Short mmCIF file of C-alpha atoms in Angstrom, two decimals:
data_model
loop_
_atom_site.label_atom_id
_atom_site.label_comp_id
_atom_site.label_asym_id
_atom_site.label_seq_id
_atom_site.Cartn_x
_atom_site.Cartn_y
_atom_site.Cartn_z
CA UNK A 1 33.85 172.78 25.15
CA UNK A 2 36.65 174.93 23.77
CA UNK A 3 40.30 174.82 24.64
CA UNK A 4 41.54 176.77 27.61
CA UNK A 5 43.22 180.09 26.87
CA UNK A 6 46.84 178.95 27.47
CA UNK A 7 46.63 176.10 24.91
CA UNK A 8 44.51 177.77 22.25
CA UNK A 9 46.64 178.25 19.16
CA UNK A 10 49.59 176.31 20.57
CA UNK A 11 51.16 173.85 18.14
CA UNK A 12 49.92 170.30 18.54
CA UNK A 13 52.48 167.63 19.38
CA UNK A 14 53.44 165.23 16.61
CA UNK A 15 51.68 161.88 16.58
CA UNK A 16 54.96 160.11 17.38
CA UNK A 17 55.47 162.31 20.46
CA UNK A 18 52.22 161.18 22.09
CA UNK A 19 52.67 158.56 24.79
CA UNK A 20 49.03 157.43 24.89
CA UNK A 21 45.47 158.43 23.98
CA UNK A 22 42.54 158.40 26.41
CA UNK A 23 39.19 158.05 24.68
CA UNK A 24 36.40 159.11 27.02
CA UNK A 25 33.53 158.27 24.69
CA UNK A 26 32.86 157.21 21.13
CA UNK A 27 31.43 160.36 19.57
CA UNK A 28 33.03 161.02 16.18
CA UNK A 29 34.38 164.38 17.37
CA UNK A 30 36.42 162.42 19.94
CA UNK A 31 37.44 159.22 18.10
CA UNK A 32 37.42 160.53 14.53
CA UNK A 33 41.05 161.69 14.57
CA UNK A 34 42.42 158.29 15.65
CA UNK A 35 42.99 156.97 12.09
CA UNK A 36 44.97 160.12 11.23
CA UNK A 37 47.06 159.80 14.40
CA UNK A 38 47.92 156.21 13.48
CA UNK A 39 48.64 157.20 9.88
CA UNK A 40 51.08 159.84 11.16
CA UNK A 41 52.95 157.44 13.41
CA UNK A 42 51.13 157.12 16.72
CA UNK A 43 51.92 153.68 18.14
CA UNK A 44 51.08 154.13 21.82
CA UNK A 45 48.26 152.59 23.81
CA UNK A 46 44.66 153.71 23.57
CA UNK A 47 42.83 153.73 26.89
CA UNK A 48 39.05 153.35 26.80
CA UNK A 49 36.39 151.22 28.40
CA UNK A 50 35.47 148.07 26.50
CA UNK A 51 32.12 149.57 25.52
CA UNK A 52 33.69 152.81 24.32
CA UNK A 53 36.26 150.88 22.23
CA UNK A 54 33.51 148.72 20.71
CA UNK A 55 31.34 151.73 19.84
CA UNK A 56 34.32 153.70 18.51
CA UNK A 57 35.04 150.83 16.12
CA UNK A 58 31.47 151.03 14.81
CA UNK A 59 31.60 154.83 14.49
CA UNK A 60 34.98 154.79 12.70
CA UNK A 61 33.96 152.06 10.23
CA UNK A 62 30.71 153.90 9.47
CA UNK A 63 32.57 157.19 9.02
CA UNK A 64 35.08 155.52 6.69
CA UNK A 65 32.26 153.98 4.64
CA UNK A 66 30.57 157.38 4.32
CA UNK A 67 33.87 158.97 3.25
CA UNK A 68 34.29 156.30 0.57
CA UNK A 69 30.76 156.90 -0.71
CA UNK A 70 31.31 160.66 -0.79
CA UNK A 71 34.67 160.21 -2.53
CA UNK A 72 33.11 157.96 -5.17
CA UNK A 73 30.39 160.56 -5.76
CA UNK A 74 33.01 163.33 -5.98
CA UNK A 75 35.03 161.35 -8.52
CA UNK A 76 31.96 160.43 -10.54
CA UNK A 77 30.82 164.06 -10.72
CA UNK A 78 34.27 165.66 -10.91
CA UNK A 79 34.09 167.91 -7.84
CA UNK A 80 37.15 166.50 -6.04
CA UNK A 81 40.76 167.06 -7.01
CA UNK A 82 42.11 164.60 -4.42
CA UNK A 83 43.51 161.22 -5.38
CA UNK A 84 42.86 159.07 -3.43
CA UNK A 85 39.96 161.16 -2.16
CA UNK A 86 38.98 159.23 0.99
CA UNK A 87 40.94 160.15 4.13
CA UNK A 88 40.09 156.89 5.82
CA UNK A 89 38.80 153.63 4.45
CA UNK A 90 37.35 150.70 6.37
CA UNK A 91 40.58 148.80 5.65
CA UNK A 92 42.63 151.60 7.28
CA UNK A 93 40.36 151.94 10.32
CA UNK A 94 42.19 150.93 13.48
CA UNK A 95 40.71 147.85 15.07
CA UNK A 96 39.61 148.05 18.68
CA UNK A 97 41.84 146.00 20.97
#
């Protein structure tokens, strides 16, 4: 679903300004931004069911692995200008608590 009209286009708060994150389910479009939030300073609690946290860990590690593979392919074939090319690596994936 899209954002409601009053918030569409509004600036997002900084990662440090967030008090907590509620993860309703482990789809990548919901948990995929977590590594970037942490990278940009989010240190608050993450609220999720145990099953959602477990599945999010699997989804994030798989996504990171795929990003590494794509980055290696991009470097090998010269179609990426980014160094380092991967946004998230398995080592940088937040662990589920």
